Amino acid sequence: MNRLLCAFILLPNLISAALLTDKVTVNFLPDINKIRRQFAKDHSVPDMHEWTWSRDLEAILNPITVEKVREIYKAGADWRYVAVNSYETVNTEFETKLKEFAGKTEDEQKKLVDNRAFYSQQELEFVQPLQKFVACKPTDISGKIYVLCLVGPKGEFEFVNKERPTGEAGTKCDSGYENDDGLCVVAKPKTTTENPEKTTENPKKNE
């Protein structure tokens, strides 16, 4: 009876996790990259790079707990972490939080960043210009299912404020990336069209 009761208690969380996993690649990355592109345009960030899914970061997440993530991060890692409520709401959730942050004074912003120095910078993790890779998985955090994400390749947080060099969005992309409407995206392979000269043979006539 106890096992059956536990199964019913865990079932909603298991279903939620399954639903989140099913939709990870549908709108999640496009929504995040939409936020990054718009932020780059609004704040003149010349080197905002798109996020792509990372199998290496995914391997770190399987299996891992949020406590272990925090432990590894504090010890030094080439990635950072952030948790979101769901894949579907990341767009509206963090756009709202970023607007709230932008509405604070410089002193208030700096104080908030300093208070989070040894933890995730939450909504600000989504607008770190030089982060390029991400992997996520539904994770139980304090009894509730969240989507825990690792982002890399930078382990240090860079505060995008007035002291950071500015420029037209998409004009300072790293090697291997190109400007796509203000966002640095993975460059498409260059194709070359070859027109080899056709040679025709003149067969000897039979005499």
PDB file of N, CA, C and O in Angstrom, residues 23-98:
ATOM      1  N   LYS A  23       9.613  18.483 -25.056  1.00  0.00           N
ATOM      2  CA  LYS A  23       9.535  19.761 -25.751  1.00  0.00           C
ATOM      3  C   LYS A  23      10.838  20.554 -25.709  1.00  0.00           C
ATOM      4  O   LYS A  23      10.862  21.714 -26.080  1.00  0.00           O
ATOM      5  N   VAL A  24      11.928  19.922 -25.294  1.00  0.00           N
ATOM      6  CA  VAL A  24      13.164  20.666 -25.106  1.00  0.00           C
ATOM      7  C   VAL A  24      13.666  21.319 -26.383  1.00  0.00           C
ATOM      8  O   VAL A  24      14.172  22.428 -26.353  1.00  0.00           O
ATOM      9  N   THR A  25      13.530  20.671 -27.519  1.00  0.00           N
ATOM     10  CA  THR A  25      14.116  21.220 -28.739  1.00  0.00           C
ATOM     11  C   THR A  25      13.106  21.935 -29.636  1.00  0.00           C
ATOM     12  O   THR A  25      13.444  22.356 -30.722  1.00  0.00           O
ATOM     13  N   VAL A  26      11.860  22.054 -29.194  1.00  0.00           N
ATOM     14  CA  VAL A  26      10.839  22.654 -30.051  1.00  0.00           C
ATOM     15  C   VAL A  26      10.960  24.174 -30.087  1.00  0.00           C
ATOM     16  O   VAL A  26      11.281  24.763 -31.110  1.00  0.00           O
ATOM     17  N   ASN A  27      10.699  24.828 -28.969  1.00  0.00           N
ATOM     18  CA  ASN A  27      10.753  26.294 -28.935  1.00  0.00           C
ATOM     19  C   ASN A  27      11.779  26.844 -27.957  1.00  0.00           C
ATOM     20  O   ASN A  27      12.032  28.046 -27.937  1.00  0.00           O
ATOM     21  N   PHE A  28      12.354  25.971 -27.148  1.00  0.00           N
ATOM     22  CA  PHE A  28      13.226  26.427 -26.069  1.00  0.00           C
ATOM     23  C   PHE A  28      14.416  27.237 -26.583  1.00  0.00           C
ATOM     24  O   PHE A  28      14.598  28.400 -26.215  1.00  0.00           O
ATOM     25  N   LEU A  29      15.233  26.653 -27.436  1.00  0.00           N
ATOM     26  CA  LEU A  29      16.403  27.368 -27.942  1.00  0.00           C
ATOM     27  C   LEU A  29      16.032  28.562 -28.824  1.00  0.00           C
ATOM     28  O   LEU A  29      16.629  29.636 -28.687  1.00  0.00           O
ATOM     29  N   PRO A  30      15.060  28.431 -29.726  1.00  0.00           N
ATOM     30  CA  PRO A  30      14.661  29.618 -30.500  1.00  0.00           C
ATOM     31  C   PRO A  30      14.194  30.770 -29.616  1.00  0.00           C
ATOM     32  O   PRO A  30      14.496  31.934 -29.899  1.00  0.00           O
ATOM     33  N   ASP A  31      13.470  30.456 -28.538  1.00  0.00           N
ATOM     34  CA  ASP A  31      12.999  31.509 -27.635  1.00  0.00           C
ATOM     35  C   ASP A  31      14.165  32.190 -26.930  1.00  0.00           C
ATOM     36  O   ASP A  31      14.200  33.419 -26.788  1.00  0.00           O
ATOM     37  N   ILE A  32      15.129  31.387 -26.467  1.00  0.00           N
ATOM     38  CA  ILE A  32      16.295  31.960 -25.793  1.00  0.00           C
ATOM     39  C   ILE A  32      17.095  32.832 -26.756  1.00  0.00           C
ATOM     40  O   ILE A  32      17.502  33.951 -26.422  1.00  0.00           O
ATOM     41  N   ASN A  33      17.325  32.334 -27.956  1.00  0.00           N
ATOM     42  CA  ASN A  33      18.108  33.103 -28.922  1.00  0.00           C
ATOM     43  C   ASN A  33      17.373  34.362 -29.373  1.00  0.00           C
ATOM     44  O   ASN A  33      18.003  35.367 -29.720  1.00  0.00           O
ATOM     45  N   LYS A  34      16.061  34.326 -29.337  1.00  0.00           N
ATOM     46  CA  LYS A  34      15.275  35.532 -29.625  1.00  0.00           C
ATOM     47  C   LYS A  34      15.534  36.589 -28.552  1.00  0.00           C
ATOM     48  O   LYS A  34      15.710  37.780 -28.856  1.00  0.00           O
ATOM     49  N   ILE A  35      15.557  36.154 -27.287  1.00  0.00           N
ATOM     50  CA  ILE A  35      15.848  37.062 -26.176  1.00  0.00           C
ATOM     51  C   ILE A  35      17.252  37.641 -26.326  1.00  0.00           C
ATOM     52  O   ILE A  35      17.475  38.842 -26.160  1.00  0.00           O
ATOM     53  N   ARG A  36      18.209  36.792 -26.657  1.00  0.00           N
ATOM     54  CA  ARG A  36      19.605  37.223 -26.777  1.00  0.00           C
ATOM     55  C   ARG A  36      19.776  38.227 -27.925  1.00  0.00           C
ATOM     56  O   ARG A  36      20.487  39.226 -27.792  1.00  0.00           O
ATOM     57  N   ARG A  37      19.133  37.953 -29.049  1.00  0.00           N
ATOM     58  CA  ARG A  37      19.228  38.870 -30.194  1.00  0.00           C
ATOM     59  C   ARG A  37      18.642  40.241 -29.848  1.00  0.00           C
ATOM     60  O   ARG A  37      19.252  41.278 -30.133  1.00  0.00           O
ATOM     61  N   GLN A  38      17.462  40.249 -29.222  1.00  0.00           N
ATOM     62  CA  GLN A  38      16.813  41.516 -28.896  1.00  0.00           C
ATOM     63  C   GLN A  38      17.608  42.291 -27.856  1.00  0.00           C
ATOM     64  O   GLN A  38      17.735  43.517 -27.942  1.00  0.00           O
ATOM     65  N   PHE A  39      18.161  41.575 -26.877  1.00  0.00           N
ATOM     66  CA  PHE A  39      18.975  42.229 -25.849  1.00  0.00           C
ATOM     67  C   PHE A  39      20.207  42.872 -26.487  1.00  0.00           C
ATOM     68  O   PHE A  39      20.592  43.991 -26.132  1.00  0.00           O
ATOM     69  N   ALA A  40      20.824  42.164 -27.427  1.00  0.00           N
ATOM     70  CA  ALA A  40      22.013  42.691 -28.105  1.00  0.00           C
ATOM     71  C   ALA A  40      21.683  43.979 -28.854  1.00  0.00           C
ATOM     72  O   ALA A  40      22.461  44.939 -28.848  1.00  0.00           O
ATOM     73  N   LYS A  41      20.526  44.010 -29.488  1.00  0.00           N
ATOM     74  CA  LYS A  41      20.117  45.207 -30.227  1.00  0.00           C
ATOM     75  C   LYS A  41      19.789  46.356 -29.273  1.00  0.00           C
ATOM     76  O   LYS A  41      20.191  47.501 -29.505  1.00  0.00           O
ATOM     77  N   ASP A  42      19.060  46.049 -28.211  1.00  0.00           N
ATOM     78  CA  ASP A  42      18.626  47.090 -27.276  1.00  0.00           C
ATOM     79  C   ASP A  42      19.789  47.708 -26.508  1.00  0.00           C
ATOM     80  O   ASP A  42      19.743  48.887 -26.140  1.00  0.00           O
ATOM     81  N   HIS A  43      20.840  46.901 -26.251  1.00  0.00           N
ATOM     82  CA  HIS A  43      21.939  47.368 -25.403  1.00  0.00           C
ATOM     83  C   HIS A  43      23.271  47.473 -26.162  1.00  0.00           C
ATOM     84  O   HIS A  43      24.326  47.582 -25.534  1.00  0.00           O
ATOM     85  N   SER A  44      23.212  47.425 -27.483  1.00  0.00           N
ATOM     86  CA  SER A  44      24.416  47.587 -28.324  1.00  0.00           C
ATOM     87  C   SER A  44      25.528  46.620 -27.921  1.00  0.00           C
ATOM     88  O   SER A  44      26.668  47.018 -27.670  1.00  0.00           O
ATOM     89  N   VAL A  45      25.175  45.336 -27.859  1.00  0.00           N
ATOM     90  CA  VAL A  45      26.155  44.291 -27.538  1.00  0.00           C
ATOM     91  C   VAL A  45      26.645  43.692 -28.855  1.00  0.00           C
ATOM     92  O   VAL A  45      25.875  43.037 -29.558  1.00  0.00           O
ATOM     93  N   PRO A  46      27.916  43.899 -29.218  1.00  0.00           N
ATOM     94  CA  PRO A  46      28.386  43.476 -30.541  1.00  0.00           C
ATOM     95  C   PRO A  46      28.728  41.997 -30.665  1.00  0.00           C
ATOM     96  O   PRO A  46      28.911  41.494 -31.767  1.00  0.00           O
ATOM     97  N   ASP A  47      28.811  41.277 -29.529  1.00  0.00           N
ATOM     98  CA  ASP A  47      29.309  39.897 -29.568  1.00  0.00           C
ATOM     99  C   ASP A  47      28.380  38.903 -28.865  1.00  0.00           C
ATOM    100  O   ASP A  47      28.837  37.978 -28.194  1.00  0.00           O
ATOM    101  N   MET A  48      27.081  39.084 -29.021  1.00  0.00           N
ATOM    102  CA  MET A  48      26.117  38.149 -28.444  1.00  0.00           C
ATOM    103  C   MET A  48      26.021  36.918 -29.349  1.00  0.00           C
ATOM    104  O   MET A  48      25.687  37.028 -30.527  1.00  0.00           O
ATOM    105  N   HIS A  49      26.317  35.745 -28.793  1.00  0.00           N
ATOM    106  CA  HIS A  49      26.338  34.509 -29.580  1.00  0.00           C
ATOM    107  C   HIS A  49      25.102  33.653 -29.312  1.00  0.00           C
ATOM    108  O   HIS A  49      24.548  33.667 -28.212  1.00  0.00           O
ATOM    109  N   GLU A  50      24.704  32.922 -30.323  1.00  0.00           N
ATOM    110  CA  GLU A  50      23.546  32.043 -30.162  1.00  0.00           C
ATOM    111  C   GLU A  50      23.906  30.857 -29.272  1.00  0.00           C
ATOM    112  O   GLU A  50      25.065  30.469 -29.156  1.00  0.00           O
ATOM    113  N   TRP A  51      22.888  30.280 -28.637  1.00  0.00           N
ATOM    114  CA  TRP A  51      23.068  29.061 -27.856  1.00  0.00           C
ATOM    115  C   TRP A  51      22.717  27.862 -28.719  1.00  0.00           C
ATOM    116  O   TRP A  51      21.698  27.863 -29.423  1.00  0.00           O
ATOM    117  N   THR A  52      23.561  26.841 -28.647  1.00  0.00           N
ATOM    118  CA  THR A  52      23.268  25.567 -29.288  1.00  0.00           C
ATOM    119  C   THR A  52      23.384  24.465 -28.240  1.00  0.00           C
ATOM    120  O   THR A  52      24.063  24.627 -27.223  1.00  0.00           O
ATOM    121  N   TRP A  53      22.718  23.358 -28.500  1.00  0.00           N
ATOM    122  CA  TRP A  53      22.684  22.260 -27.539  1.00  0.00           C
ATOM    123  C   TRP A  53      24.047  21.577 -27.462  1.00  0.00           C
ATOM    124  O   TRP A  53      24.697  21.357 -28.481  1.00  0.00           O
ATOM    125  N   SER A  54      24.480  21.247 -26.235  1.00  0.00           N
ATOM    126  CA  SER A  54      25.785  20.622 -26.023  1.00  0.00           C
ATOM    127  C   SER A  54      25.630  19.228 -25.429  1.00  0.00           C
ATOM    128  O   SER A  54      25.081  19.070 -24.335  1.00  0.00           O
ATOM    129  N   ARG A  55      26.126  18.228 -26.143  1.00  0.00           N
ATOM    130  CA  ARG A  55      26.111  16.859 -25.624  1.00  0.00           C
ATOM    131  C   ARG A  55      27.070  16.714 -24.443  1.00  0.00           C
ATOM    132  O   ARG A  55      26.833  15.901 -23.539  1.00  0.00           O
ATOM    133  N   ASP A  56      28.152  17.486 -24.449  1.00  0.00           N
ATOM    134  CA  ASP A  56      29.111  17.419 -23.340  1.00  0.00           C
ATOM    135  C   ASP A  56      28.476  17.907 -22.040  1.00  0.00           C
ATOM    136  O   ASP A  56      28.635  17.289 -20.983  1.00  0.00           O
ATOM    137  N   LEU A  57      27.759  19.031 -22.104  1.00  0.00           N
ATOM    138  CA  LEU A  57      27.081  19.532 -20.910  1.00  0.00           C
ATOM    139  C   LEU A  57      25.939  18.608 -20.504  1.00  0.00           C
ATOM    140  O   LEU A  57      25.665  18.425 -19.318  1.00  0.00           O
ATOM    141  N   GLU A  58      25.296  18.020 -21.489  1.00  0.00           N
ATOM    142  CA  GLU A  58      24.211  17.079 -21.203  1.00  0.00           C
ATOM    143  C   GLU A  58      24.745  15.879 -20.417  1.00  0.00           C
ATOM    144  O   GLU A  58      24.083  15.376 -19.500  1.00  0.00           O
ATOM    145  N   ALA A  59      25.953  15.432 -20.764  1.00  0.00           N
ATOM    146  CA  ALA A  59      26.552  14.290 -20.071  1.00  0.00           C
ATOM    147  C   ALA A  59      26.833  14.615 -18.605  1.00  0.00           C
ATOM    148  O   ALA A  59      26.722  13.747 -17.735  1.00  0.00           O
ATOM    149  N   ILE A  60      27.188  15.871 -18.320  1.00  0.00           N
ATOM    150  CA  ILE A  60      27.437  16.279 -16.936  1.00  0.00           C
ATOM    151  C   ILE A  60      26.143  16.228 -16.131  1.00  0.00           C
ATOM    152  O   ILE A  60      26.133  15.876 -14.950  1.00  0.00           O
ATOM    153  N   LEU A  61      25.039  16.553 -16.775  1.00  0.00           N
ATOM    154  CA  LEU A  61      23.744  16.595 -16.091  1.00  0.00           C
ATOM    155  C   LEU A  61      23.167  15.217 -15.792  1.00  0.00           C
ATOM    156  O   LEU A  61      22.244  15.103 -14.988  1.00  0.00           O
ATOM    157  N   ASN A  62      23.677  14.189 -16.418  1.00  0.00           N
ATOM    158  CA  ASN A  62      23.085  12.855 -16.277  1.00  0.00           C
ATOM    159  C   ASN A  62      24.046  11.869 -15.634  1.00  0.00           C
ATOM    160  O   ASN A  62      24.967  11.385 -16.295  1.00  0.00           O
ATOM    161  N   PRO A  63      23.829  11.466 -14.375  1.00  0.00           N
ATOM    162  CA  PRO A  63      22.855  12.077 -13.462  1.00  0.00           C
ATOM    163  C   PRO A  63      23.559  13.087 -12.561  1.00  0.00           C
ATOM    164  O   PRO A  63      24.739  12.949 -12.283  1.00  0.00           O
ATOM    165  N   ILE A  64      22.843  14.077 -12.100  1.00  0.00           N
ATOM    166  CA  ILE A  64      23.427  15.056 -11.185  1.00  0.00           C
ATOM    167  C   ILE A  64      22.296  15.781 -10.461  1.00  0.00           C
ATOM    168  O   ILE A  64      21.193  15.912 -10.991  1.00  0.00           O
ATOM    169  N   THR A  65      22.566  16.242  -9.258  1.00  0.00           N
ATOM    170  CA  THR A  65      21.581  16.996  -8.490  1.00  0.00           C
ATOM    171  C   THR A  65      21.974  18.467  -8.491  1.00  0.00           C
ATOM    172  O   THR A  65      23.124  18.815  -8.783  1.00  0.00           O
ATOM    173  N   VAL A  66      21.036  19.332  -8.160  1.00  0.00           N
ATOM    174  CA  VAL A  66      21.341  20.758  -8.129  1.00  0.00           C
ATOM    175  C   VAL A  66      22.386  21.058  -7.062  1.00  0.00           C
ATOM    176  O   VAL A  66      23.223  21.953  -7.220  1.00  0.00           O
ATOM    177  N   GLU A  67      22.375  20.287  -5.971  1.00  0.00           N
ATOM    178  CA  GLU A  67      23.384  20.478  -4.926  1.00  0.00           C
ATOM    179  C   GLU A  67      24.781  20.174  -5.460  1.00  0.00           C
ATOM    180  O   GLU A  67      25.747  20.887  -5.171  1.00  0.00           O
ATOM    181  N   LYS A  68      24.882  19.105  -6.262  1.00  0.00           N
ATOM    182  CA  LYS A  68      26.174  18.735  -6.842  1.00  0.00           C
ATOM    183  C   LYS A  68      26.623  19.775  -7.864  1.00  0.00           C
ATOM    184  O   LYS A  68      27.814  20.101  -7.953  1.00  0.00           O
ATOM    185  N   VAL A  69      25.682  20.306  -8.625  1.00  0.00           N
ATOM    186  CA  VAL A  69      25.999  21.362  -9.594  1.00  0.00           C
ATOM    187  C   VAL A  69      26.611  22.557  -8.881  1.00  0.00           C
ATOM    188  O   VAL A  69      27.632  23.109  -9.300  1.00  0.00           O
ATOM    189  N   ARG A  70      25.987  22.974  -7.785  1.00  0.00           N
ATOM    190  CA  ARG A  70      26.500  24.119  -7.031  1.00  0.00           C
ATOM    191  C   ARG A  70      27.887  23.826  -6.465  1.00  0.00           C
ATOM    192  O   ARG A  70      28.763  24.692  -6.458  1.00  0.00           O
ATOM    193  N   GLU A  71      28.078  22.594  -6.005  1.00  0.00           N
ATOM    194  CA  GLU A  71      29.367  22.203  -5.435  1.00  0.00           C
ATOM    195  C   GLU A  71      30.472  22.255  -6.487  1.00  0.00           C
ATOM    196  O   GLU A  71      31.555  22.805  -6.250  1.00  0.00           O
ATOM    197  N   ILE A  72      30.203  21.687  -7.670  1.00  0.00           N
ATOM    198  CA  ILE A  72      31.192  21.682  -8.750  1.00  0.00           C
ATOM    199  C   ILE A  72      31.466  23.103  -9.225  1.00  0.00           C
ATOM    200  O   ILE A  72      32.603  23.497  -9.470  1.00  0.00           O
ATOM    201  N   TYR A  73      30.398  23.898  -9.349  1.00  0.00           N
ATOM    202  CA  TYR A  73      30.546  25.271  -9.828  1.00  0.00           C
ATOM    203  C   TYR A  73      31.440  26.088  -8.901  1.00  0.00           C
ATOM    204  O   TYR A  73      32.333  26.815  -9.349  1.00  0.00           O
ATOM    205  N   LYS A  74      31.217  25.962  -7.594  1.00  0.00           N
ATOM    206  CA  LYS A  74      32.013  26.724  -6.630  1.00  0.00           C
ATOM    207  C   LYS A  74      33.479  26.299  -6.656  1.00  0.00           C
ATOM    208  O   LYS A  74      34.372  27.096  -6.377  1.00  0.00           O
ATOM    209  N   ALA A  75      33.728  25.033  -6.993  1.00  0.00           N
ATOM    210  CA  ALA A  75      35.098  24.527  -7.048  1.00  0.00           C
ATOM    211  C   ALA A  75      35.816  24.981  -8.311  1.00  0.00           C
ATOM    212  O   ALA A  75      37.034  24.870  -8.420  1.00  0.00           O
ATOM    213  N   GLY A  76      35.054  25.499  -9.267  1.00  0.00           N
ATOM    214  CA  GLY A  76      35.634  25.959 -10.528  1.00  0.00           C
ATOM    215  C   GLY A  76      35.195  25.080 -11.678  1.00  0.00           C
ATOM    216  O   GLY A  76      35.458  23.876 -11.680  1.00  0.00           O
ATOM    217  N   ALA A  77      34.507  25.665 -12.642  1.00  0.00           N
ATOM    218  CA  ALA A  77      34.022  24.909 -13.795  1.00  0.00           C
ATOM    219  C   ALA A  77      33.983  25.825 -15.005  1.00  0.00           C
ATOM    220  O   ALA A  77      33.970  27.052 -14.870  1.00  0.00           O
ATOM    221  N   ASP A  78      33.982  25.222 -16.210  1.00  0.00           N
ATOM    222  CA  ASP A  78      33.914  26.027 -17.431  1.00  0.00           C
ATOM    223  C   ASP A  78      32.471  26.134 -17.911  1.00  0.00           C
ATOM    224  O   ASP A  78      32.192  26.117 -19.103  1.00  0.00           O
ATOM    225  N   TRP A  79      31.553  26.219 -16.968  1.00  0.00           N
ATOM    226  CA  TRP A  79      30.138  26.417 -17.260  1.00  0.00           C
ATOM    227  C   TRP A  79      29.481  27.092 -16.069  1.00  0.00           C
ATOM    228  O   TRP A  79      30.049  27.175 -14.988  1.00  0.00           O
ATOM    229  N   ARG A  80      28.277  27.603 -16.304  1.00  0.00           N
ATOM    230  CA  ARG A  80      27.470  28.192 -15.249  1.00  0.00           C
ATOM    231  C   ARG A  80      26.115  27.487 -15.257  1.00  0.00           C
ATOM    232  O   ARG A  80      25.845  26.672 -16.141  1.00  0.00           O
ATOM    233  N   TYR A  81      25.261  27.806 -14.289  1.00  0.00           N
ATOM    234  CA  TYR A  81      23.974  27.108 -14.230  1.00  0.00           C
ATOM    235  C   TYR A  81      22.829  28.082 -13.984  1.00  0.00           C
ATOM    236  O   TYR A  81      23.012  29.189 -13.465  1.00  0.00           O
ATOM    237  N   VAL A  82      21.648  27.665 -14.388  1.00  0.00           N
ATOM    238  CA  VAL A  82      20.438  28.452 -14.181  1.00  0.00           C
ATOM    239  C   VAL A  82      19.252  27.497 -14.222  1.00  0.00           C
ATOM    240  O   VAL A  82      19.288  26.477 -14.913  1.00  0.00           O
ATOM    241  N   ALA A  83      18.212  27.807 -13.467  1.00  0.00           N
ATOM    242  CA  ALA A  83      17.003  26.979 -13.452  1.00  0.00           C
ATOM    243  C   ALA A  83      15.817  27.803 -13.940  1.00  0.00           C
ATOM    244  O   ALA A  83      15.700  28.990 -13.630  1.00  0.00           O
ATOM    245  N   VAL A  84      14.965  27.167 -14.731  1.00  0.00           N
ATOM    246  CA  VAL A  84      13.758  27.832 -15.235  1.00  0.00           C
ATOM    247  C   VAL A  84      12.544  27.003 -14.842  1.00  0.00           C
ATOM    248  O   VAL A  84      12.654  25.811 -14.554  1.00  0.00           O
ATOM    249  N   ASN A  85      11.383  27.639 -14.836  1.00  0.00           N
ATOM    250  CA  ASN A  85      10.163  26.933 -14.441  1.00  0.00           C
ATOM    251  C   ASN A  85       9.776  25.857 -15.443  1.00  0.00           C
ATOM    252  O   ASN A  85       9.353  24.763 -15.070  1.00  0.00           O
ATOM    253  N   SER A  86       9.896  26.169 -16.729  1.00  0.00           N
ATOM    254  CA  SER A  86       9.565  25.187 -17.763  1.00  0.00           C
ATOM    255  C   SER A  86      10.165  25.635 -19.082  1.00  0.00           C
ATOM    256  O   SER A  86      10.532  26.803 -19.251  1.00  0.00           O
ATOM    257  N   TYR A  87      10.263  24.713 -20.024  1.00  0.00           N
ATOM    258  CA  TYR A  87      10.760  25.061 -21.349  1.00  0.00           C
ATOM    259  C   TYR A  87       9.825  26.053 -22.040  1.00  0.00           C
ATOM    260  O   TYR A  87      10.258  26.940 -22.761  1.00  0.00           O
ATOM    261  N   GLU A  88       8.525  25.879 -21.810  1.00  0.00           N
ATOM    262  CA  GLU A  88       7.532  26.667 -22.543  1.00  0.00           C
ATOM    263  C   GLU A  88       7.476  28.130 -22.118  1.00  0.00           C
ATOM    264  O   GLU A  88       7.141  29.001 -22.917  1.00  0.00           O
ATOM    265  N   THR A  89       7.801  28.420 -20.848  1.00  0.00           N
ATOM    266  CA  THR A  89       7.605  29.777 -20.331  1.00  0.00           C
ATOM    267  C   THR A  89       8.887  30.599 -20.253  1.00  0.00           C
ATOM    268  O   THR A  89       8.866  31.717 -19.756  1.00  0.00           O
ATOM    269  N   VAL A  90      10.001  30.050 -20.738  1.00  0.00           N
ATOM    270  CA  VAL A  90      11.276  30.751 -20.580  1.00  0.00           C
ATOM    271  C   VAL A  90      11.249  32.122 -21.241  1.00  0.00           C
ATOM    272  O   VAL A  90      11.823  33.092 -20.726  1.00  0.00           O
ATOM    273  N   ASN A  91      10.572  32.235 -22.374  1.00  0.00           N
ATOM    274  CA  ASN A  91      10.536  33.500 -23.108  1.00  0.00           C
ATOM    275  C   ASN A  91       9.902  34.610 -22.277  1.00  0.00           C
ATOM    276  O   ASN A  91      10.514  35.648 -22.013  1.00  0.00           O
ATOM    277  N   THR A  92       8.663  34.398 -21.841  1.00  0.00           N
ATOM    278  CA  THR A  92       7.952  35.430 -21.081  1.00  0.00           C
ATOM    279  C   THR A  92       8.538  35.612 -19.686  1.00  0.00           C
ATOM    280  O   THR A  92       8.619  36.734 -19.181  1.00  0.00           O
ATOM    281  N   GLU A  93       8.968  34.506 -19.080  1.00  0.00           N
ATOM    282  CA  GLU A  93       9.498  34.556 -17.713  1.00  0.00           C
ATOM    283  C   GLU A  93      10.730  35.449 -17.617  1.00  0.00           C
ATOM    284  O   GLU A  93      10.817  36.332 -16.754  1.00  0.00           O
ATOM    285  N   PHE A  94      11.677  35.255 -18.517  1.00  0.00           N
ATOM    286  CA  PHE A  94      12.933  35.984 -18.391  1.00  0.00           C
ATOM    287  C   PHE A  94      12.912  37.339 -19.081  1.00  0.00           C
ATOM    288  O   PHE A  94      13.677  38.231 -18.709  1.00  0.00           O
ATOM    289  N   GLU A  95      12.059  37.523 -20.062  1.00  0.00           N
ATOM    290  CA  GLU A  95      11.897  38.865 -20.623  1.00  0.00           C
ATOM    291  C   GLU A  95      11.389  39.812 -19.545  1.00  0.00           C
ATOM    292  O   GLU A  95      11.858  40.946 -19.417  1.00  0.00           O
ATOM    293  N   THR A  96      10.431  39.333 -18.747  1.00  0.00           N
ATOM    294  CA  THR A  96       9.884  40.149 -17.658  1.00  0.00           C
ATOM    295  C   THR A  96      10.954  40.462 -16.621  1.00  0.00           C
ATOM    296  O   THR A  96      11.100  41.611 -16.178  1.00  0.00           O
ATOM    297  N   LYS A  97      11.731  39.447 -16.233  1.00  0.00           N
ATOM    298  CA  LYS A  97      12.759  39.647 -15.217  1.00  0.00           C
ATOM    299  C   LYS A  97      13.875  40.570 -15.709  1.00  0.00           C
ATOM    300  O   LYS A  97      14.419  41.367 -14.943  1.00  0.00           O
ATOM    301  N   LEU A  98      14.217  40.466 -16.992  1.00  0.00           N
ATOM    302  CA  LEU A  98      15.256  41.335 -17.542  1.00  0.00           C
ATOM    303  C   LEU A  98      14.795  42.791 -17.576  1.00  0.00           C
ATOM    304  O   LEU A  98      15.580  43.707 -17.329  1.00  0.00           O
TER     305      LEU A  98
END
